[in-house]
Coordinates of C-alpha atoms in Angstrom, one line a residue:
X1045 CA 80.5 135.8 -121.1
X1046 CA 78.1 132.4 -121.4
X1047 CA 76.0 134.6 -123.7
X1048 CA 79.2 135.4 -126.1
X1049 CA 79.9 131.9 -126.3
X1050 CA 76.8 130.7 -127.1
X1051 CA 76.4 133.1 -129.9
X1052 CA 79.6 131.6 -131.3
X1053 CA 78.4 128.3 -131.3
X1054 CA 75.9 129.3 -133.0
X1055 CA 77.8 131.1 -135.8
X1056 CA 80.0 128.0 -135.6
X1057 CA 77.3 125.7 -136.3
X1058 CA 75.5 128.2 -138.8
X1059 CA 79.1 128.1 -140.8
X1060 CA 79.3 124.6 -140.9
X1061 CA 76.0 123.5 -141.7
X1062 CA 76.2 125.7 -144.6
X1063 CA 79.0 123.2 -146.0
X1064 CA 78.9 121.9 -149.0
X1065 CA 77.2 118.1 -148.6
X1066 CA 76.7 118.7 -144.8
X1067 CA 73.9 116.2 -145.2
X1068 CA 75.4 113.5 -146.5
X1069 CA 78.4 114.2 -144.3
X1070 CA 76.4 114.5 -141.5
X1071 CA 74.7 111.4 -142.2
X1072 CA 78.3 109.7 -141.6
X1073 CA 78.6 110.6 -138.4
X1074 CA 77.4 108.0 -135.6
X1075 CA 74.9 109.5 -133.1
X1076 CA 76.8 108.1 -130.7
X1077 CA 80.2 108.6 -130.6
X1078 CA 80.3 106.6 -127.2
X1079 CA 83.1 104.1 -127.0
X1080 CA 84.7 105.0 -130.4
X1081 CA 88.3 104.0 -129.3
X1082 CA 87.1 100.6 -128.1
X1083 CA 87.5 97.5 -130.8
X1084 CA 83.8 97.7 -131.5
X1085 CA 84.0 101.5 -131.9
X1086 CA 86.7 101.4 -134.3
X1087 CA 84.9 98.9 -136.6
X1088 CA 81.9 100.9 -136.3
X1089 CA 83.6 103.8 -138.0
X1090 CA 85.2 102.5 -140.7
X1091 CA 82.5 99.7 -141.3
X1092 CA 79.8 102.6 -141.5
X1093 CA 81.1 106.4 -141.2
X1094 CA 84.4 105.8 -143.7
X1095 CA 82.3 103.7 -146.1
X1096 CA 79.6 106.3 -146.2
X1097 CA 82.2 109.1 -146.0
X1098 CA 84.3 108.2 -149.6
X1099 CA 81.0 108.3 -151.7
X1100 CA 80.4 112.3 -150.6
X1101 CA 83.0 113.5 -153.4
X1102 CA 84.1 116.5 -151.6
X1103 CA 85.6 114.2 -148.3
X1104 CA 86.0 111.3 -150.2
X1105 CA 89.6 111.8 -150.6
X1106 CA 90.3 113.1 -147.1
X1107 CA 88.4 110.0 -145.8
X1108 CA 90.2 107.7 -148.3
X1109 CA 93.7 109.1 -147.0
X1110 CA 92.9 108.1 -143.3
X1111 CA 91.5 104.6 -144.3
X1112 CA 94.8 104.1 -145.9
X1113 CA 96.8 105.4 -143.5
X1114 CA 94.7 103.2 -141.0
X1115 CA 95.6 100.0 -142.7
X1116 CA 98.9 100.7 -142.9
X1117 CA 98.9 101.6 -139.0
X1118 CA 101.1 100.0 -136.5
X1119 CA 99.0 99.6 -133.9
X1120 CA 97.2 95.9 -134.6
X1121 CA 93.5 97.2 -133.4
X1122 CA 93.6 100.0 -135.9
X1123 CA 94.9 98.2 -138.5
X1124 CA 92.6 95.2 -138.4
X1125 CA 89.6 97.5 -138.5
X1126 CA 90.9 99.5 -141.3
X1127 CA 91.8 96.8 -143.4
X1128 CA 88.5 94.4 -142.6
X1129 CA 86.5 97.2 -143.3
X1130 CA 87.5 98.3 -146.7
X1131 CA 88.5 94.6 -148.1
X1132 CA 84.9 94.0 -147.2
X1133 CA 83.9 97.3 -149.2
X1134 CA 86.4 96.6 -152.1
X1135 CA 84.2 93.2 -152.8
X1136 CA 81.1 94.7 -153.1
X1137 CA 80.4 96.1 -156.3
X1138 CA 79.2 99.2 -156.1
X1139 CA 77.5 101.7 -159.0
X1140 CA 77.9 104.7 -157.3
X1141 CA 81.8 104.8 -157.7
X1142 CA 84.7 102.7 -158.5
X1143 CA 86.0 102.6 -155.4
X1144 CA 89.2 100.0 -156.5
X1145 CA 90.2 102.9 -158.9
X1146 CA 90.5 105.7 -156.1
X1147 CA 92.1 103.3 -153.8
X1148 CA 94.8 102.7 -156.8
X1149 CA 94.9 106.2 -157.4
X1150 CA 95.4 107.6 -154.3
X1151 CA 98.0 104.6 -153.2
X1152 CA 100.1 105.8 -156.1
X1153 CA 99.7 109.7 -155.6
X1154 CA 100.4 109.5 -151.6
X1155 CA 103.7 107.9 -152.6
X1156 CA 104.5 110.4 -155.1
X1157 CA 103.3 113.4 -152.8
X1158 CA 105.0 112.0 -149.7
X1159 CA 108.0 110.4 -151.2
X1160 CA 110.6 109.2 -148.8
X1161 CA 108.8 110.4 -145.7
X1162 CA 108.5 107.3 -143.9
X1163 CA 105.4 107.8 -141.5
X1164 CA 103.3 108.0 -144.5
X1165 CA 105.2 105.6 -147.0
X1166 CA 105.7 103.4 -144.7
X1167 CA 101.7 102.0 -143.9
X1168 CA 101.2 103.0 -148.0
X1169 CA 103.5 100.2 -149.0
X1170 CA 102.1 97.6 -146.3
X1171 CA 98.8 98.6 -147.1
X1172 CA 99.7 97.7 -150.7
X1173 CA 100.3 94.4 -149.2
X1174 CA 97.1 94.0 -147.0
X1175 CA 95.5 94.8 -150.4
X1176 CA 96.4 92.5 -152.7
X1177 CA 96.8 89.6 -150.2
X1178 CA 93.0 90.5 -149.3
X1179 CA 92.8 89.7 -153.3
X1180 CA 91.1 93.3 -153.4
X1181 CA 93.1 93.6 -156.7
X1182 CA 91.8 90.7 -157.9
X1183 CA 90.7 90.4 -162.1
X1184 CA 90.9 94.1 -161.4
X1185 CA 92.9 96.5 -164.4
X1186 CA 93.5 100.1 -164.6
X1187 CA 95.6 102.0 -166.1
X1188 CA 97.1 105.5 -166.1
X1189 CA 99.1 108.6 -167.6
X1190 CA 102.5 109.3 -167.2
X1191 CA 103.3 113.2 -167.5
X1192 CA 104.0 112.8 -171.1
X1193 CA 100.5 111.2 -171.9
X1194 CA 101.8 107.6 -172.1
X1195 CA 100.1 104.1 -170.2
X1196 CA 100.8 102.4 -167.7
X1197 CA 99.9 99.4 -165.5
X1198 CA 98.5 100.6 -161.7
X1199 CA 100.7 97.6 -160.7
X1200 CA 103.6 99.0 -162.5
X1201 CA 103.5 102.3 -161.0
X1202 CA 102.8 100.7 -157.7
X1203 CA 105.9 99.0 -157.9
X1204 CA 108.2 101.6 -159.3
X1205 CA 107.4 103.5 -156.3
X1206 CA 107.8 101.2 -153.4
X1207 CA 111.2 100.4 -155.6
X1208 CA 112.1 104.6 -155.2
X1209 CA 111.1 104.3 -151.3
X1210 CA 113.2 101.8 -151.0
X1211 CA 116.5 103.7 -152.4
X1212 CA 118.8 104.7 -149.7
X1213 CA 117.1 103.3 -146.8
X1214 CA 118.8 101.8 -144.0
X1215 CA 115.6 100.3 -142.2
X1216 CA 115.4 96.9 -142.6
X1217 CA 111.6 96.1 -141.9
X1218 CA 111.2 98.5 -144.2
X1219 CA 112.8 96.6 -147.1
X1220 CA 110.7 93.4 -145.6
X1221 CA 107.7 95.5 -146.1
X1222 CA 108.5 96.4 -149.6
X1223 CA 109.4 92.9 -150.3
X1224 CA 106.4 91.4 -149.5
X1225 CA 104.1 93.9 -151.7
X1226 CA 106.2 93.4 -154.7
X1227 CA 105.9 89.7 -154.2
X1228 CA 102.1 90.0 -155.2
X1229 CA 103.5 92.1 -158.2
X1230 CA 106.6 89.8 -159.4
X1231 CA 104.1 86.8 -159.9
X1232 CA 101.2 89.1 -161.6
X1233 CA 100.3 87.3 -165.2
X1234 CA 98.8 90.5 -166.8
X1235 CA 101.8 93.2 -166.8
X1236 CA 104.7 91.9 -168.3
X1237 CA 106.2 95.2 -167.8
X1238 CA 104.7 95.0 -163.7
X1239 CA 106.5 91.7 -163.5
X1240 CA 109.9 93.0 -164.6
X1241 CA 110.0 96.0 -162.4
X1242 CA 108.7 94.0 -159.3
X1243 CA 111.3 91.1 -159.9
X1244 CA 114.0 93.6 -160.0
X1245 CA 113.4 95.4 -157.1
X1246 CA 113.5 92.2 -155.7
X1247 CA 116.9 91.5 -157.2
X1248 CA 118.0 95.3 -156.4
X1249 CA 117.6 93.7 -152.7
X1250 CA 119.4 90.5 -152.8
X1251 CA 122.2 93.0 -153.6
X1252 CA 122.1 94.6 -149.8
X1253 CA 124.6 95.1 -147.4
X1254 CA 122.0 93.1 -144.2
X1255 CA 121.9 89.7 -144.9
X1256 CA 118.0 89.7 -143.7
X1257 CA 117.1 91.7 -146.5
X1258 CA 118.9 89.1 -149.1
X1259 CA 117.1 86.8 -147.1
X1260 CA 114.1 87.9 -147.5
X1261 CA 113.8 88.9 -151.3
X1262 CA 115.4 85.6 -152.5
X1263 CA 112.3 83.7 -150.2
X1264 CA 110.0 85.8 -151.9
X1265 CA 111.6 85.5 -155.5
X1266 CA 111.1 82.3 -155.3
X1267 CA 107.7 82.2 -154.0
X1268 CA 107.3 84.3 -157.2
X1269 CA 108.5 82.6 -159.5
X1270 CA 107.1 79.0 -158.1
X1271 CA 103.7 80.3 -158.5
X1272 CA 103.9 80.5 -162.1
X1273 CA 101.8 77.9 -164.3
X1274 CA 104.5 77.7 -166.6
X1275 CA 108.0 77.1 -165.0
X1276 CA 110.7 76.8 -167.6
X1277 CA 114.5 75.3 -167.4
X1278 CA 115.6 78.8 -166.5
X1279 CA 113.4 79.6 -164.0
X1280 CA 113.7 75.8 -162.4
X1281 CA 117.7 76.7 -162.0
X1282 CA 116.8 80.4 -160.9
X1283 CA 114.4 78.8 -157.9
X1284 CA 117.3 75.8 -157.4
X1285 CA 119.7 79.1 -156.9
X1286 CA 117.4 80.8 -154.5
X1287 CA 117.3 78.2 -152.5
X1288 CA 120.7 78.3 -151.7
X1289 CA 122.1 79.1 -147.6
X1290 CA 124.1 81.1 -148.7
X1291 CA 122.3 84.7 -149.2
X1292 CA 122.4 85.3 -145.4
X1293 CA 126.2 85.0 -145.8
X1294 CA 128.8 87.8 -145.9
X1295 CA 128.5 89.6 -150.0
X1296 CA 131.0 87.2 -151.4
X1297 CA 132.0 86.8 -155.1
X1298 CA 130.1 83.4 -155.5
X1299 CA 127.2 85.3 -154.7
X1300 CA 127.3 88.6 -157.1
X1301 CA 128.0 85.4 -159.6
X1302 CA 124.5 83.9 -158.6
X1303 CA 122.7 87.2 -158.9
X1304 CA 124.2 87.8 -161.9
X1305 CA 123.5 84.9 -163.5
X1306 CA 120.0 84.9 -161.8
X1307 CA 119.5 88.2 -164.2
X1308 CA 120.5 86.7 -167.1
X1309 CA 118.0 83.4 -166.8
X1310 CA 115.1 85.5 -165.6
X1311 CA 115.9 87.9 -168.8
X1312 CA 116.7 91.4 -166.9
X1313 CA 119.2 93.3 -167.3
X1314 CA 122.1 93.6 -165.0
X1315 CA 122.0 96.9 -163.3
X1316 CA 125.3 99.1 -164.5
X1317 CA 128.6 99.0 -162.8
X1318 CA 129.9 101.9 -161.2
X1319 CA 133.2 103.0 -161.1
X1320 CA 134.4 103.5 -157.9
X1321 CA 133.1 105.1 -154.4
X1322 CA 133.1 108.6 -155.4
X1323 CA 130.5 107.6 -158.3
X1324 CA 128.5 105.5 -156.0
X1325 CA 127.9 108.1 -153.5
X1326 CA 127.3 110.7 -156.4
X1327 CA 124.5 108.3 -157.4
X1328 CA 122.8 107.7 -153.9
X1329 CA 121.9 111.5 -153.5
X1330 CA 118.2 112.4 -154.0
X1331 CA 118.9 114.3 -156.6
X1332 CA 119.9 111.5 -158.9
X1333 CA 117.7 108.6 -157.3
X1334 CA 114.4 109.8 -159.4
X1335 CA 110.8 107.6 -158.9
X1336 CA 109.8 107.9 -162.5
X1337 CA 113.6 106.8 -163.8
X1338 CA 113.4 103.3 -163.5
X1339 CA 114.0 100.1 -165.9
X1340 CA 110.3 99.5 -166.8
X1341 CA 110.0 103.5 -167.2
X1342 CA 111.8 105.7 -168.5
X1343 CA 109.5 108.9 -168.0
X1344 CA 110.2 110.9 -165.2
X1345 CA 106.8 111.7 -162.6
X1346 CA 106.2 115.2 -161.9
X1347 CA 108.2 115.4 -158.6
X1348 CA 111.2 114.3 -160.6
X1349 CA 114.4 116.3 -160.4
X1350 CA 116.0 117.8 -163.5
X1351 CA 118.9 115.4 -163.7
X1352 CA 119.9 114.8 -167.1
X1353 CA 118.7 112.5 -169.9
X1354 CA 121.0 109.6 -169.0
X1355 CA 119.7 109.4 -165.4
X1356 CA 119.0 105.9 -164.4
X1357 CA 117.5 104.3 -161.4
X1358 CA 119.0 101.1 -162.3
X1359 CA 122.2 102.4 -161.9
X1360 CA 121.5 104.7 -158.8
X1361 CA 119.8 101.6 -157.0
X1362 CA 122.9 99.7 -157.9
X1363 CA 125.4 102.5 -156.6
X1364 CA 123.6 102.5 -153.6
X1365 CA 123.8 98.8 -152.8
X1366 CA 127.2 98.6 -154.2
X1367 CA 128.7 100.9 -152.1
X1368 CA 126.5 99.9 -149.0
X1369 CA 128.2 97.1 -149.0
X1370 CA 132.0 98.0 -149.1

């Protein structure tokens, strides 16, 4: 019997050393795996095995998918290694790959892979956060296709996204998570088109039935919008109006007033009315609430749902909140 299972090992190891890049894979892996759970263990494997691990092209996405997970994480000590570690390898400039690029990239296809599951959205969106408060995004630009071969902003797409996840939800940290990502994006001074769509999910949210979440997104509005070098007359009334105490209140009609009015000086366009509750739930389904249907893109992504040509997220977003809060 011990013989057997020695000769399996053997076959085992003869199987995996003939993988592609074992090498450089194997040269990833700490000799001493000793304490890996500790604090010091878990900086030791993203600080050396995960860096080395997402230049080896055939793990690199693999390794990048449980950095970014990792970041995202809920327990603290994961979380702070995860995100020390690759803000510290996001600064370094490195030839051998563009690492920004696939962080971007992947950050914007887990979302659209794993849309509306919540264990994997859910650290994507704060690890959008941890990024760009890091300043890992930082005099960084990219842009990519939409399925029909247009460009976009990263930061565009990024937002959309976290805008879609959003939809429906009924968690409220959630919403404070989103929040605080597209507060990075609503004050961006590249992406007019970034701006817009960040600022309106923002808006989409003062619009909630929890009075945390209005909370919340008019604080970060108008962190937003204070942050800008160029503050006109509207904008000056806009942040006077966020400031208000009155967005933890009941939804009253002074208040749909101020957000309407809020859209109007900040040059957006006030999401469509729906007709009654019938609509509004019609509109909240997931077939109708599509990622790639939203005010700053009208393209659908690739796991869009045939719905129509007139399909809006605007309007769905709306429906949702509108009838949330009857």
């Amino acid at each position: 019997g011990g013989g057997g299972g020695g000769g399996d090992d053997d076959d085992s190891h003869v199987f995996v050393s003939n993988a592609k890049d074992f090498e450089s894979i194997q040269a990833c892996v700490p000799v001493d795996a000793k304490d890996v759970s500790s604090e010091a263990g878990l900086q030791r494997v993203f600080s050396h095995c995960l860096t080395k691990a997402v230049l080896v092209a055939p793990y690199a996405d693999y390794a990048l998918s449980g950095w970014v997970a990792s970041t995202g994480a809920v327990t603290e000590s994961l979380a702070k290694a995860a995100s020390t570690a690759l803000l510290s390898v996001l600064a370094k400039e490195d030839e051998r790959v563009d690492l920004k690029e696939k962080v971007a990239t992947h950050l914007i296809e887990t979302f659209d892979a794993y849309s509306k599951i919540d264990r994997v959205t859910v650290a994507a969106i704060r690890c959008v956060d941890v990024l760009f408060t890091g300043g890992a995004f930082d005099s960084f630009s990219l842009t990519i296709k939409t399925p029909d071969g247009a460009s976009k902003d990263y930061k565009t797409a990024l937002s959309d996204r976290i805008r879609f996840e959003c939809a429906g939800t009924r968690d409220v940290s959630k919403y404070i998570l989103a929040a605080n990502a597209l507060s990075h994006v609503a004050s961006c001074t590249d992406s007019v088109e970034a701006k817009e769509s960040a600022r309106l999910g923002l808006l989409a949210m003062m619009r909630n039935k929890f009075p945390r979440v209005r909370q919340i997104a008019s604080e970060v509005l108008h962190m937003a919008l204070s942050s800008e070098d160029d503050v006109d007359a509207n904008t000056e009334e806009v942040m006077g109006m966020l400031t208000a105490r009155f967005w933890e209140a009941t939804m009253n009609a002074e208040m749909k007033e101020a957000i309407h009015v809020i859209y109007a000086k900040l040059g957006l366009e006030i999401p469509k009315q729906t007709t009654g509750k019938k609509d509004a739930l019609k509109t909240i389904t997931e077939e109708n609430i599509v990622p790639g249907v939203l005010a700053s893109s009208k393209v659908p992504t690739t796991h869009a749902k045939k719905i129509g040509d007139t399909a809006d997220e605007n309007s769905s977003y709306q429906s949702l909140v509108e009838f949330s809060g009857r």
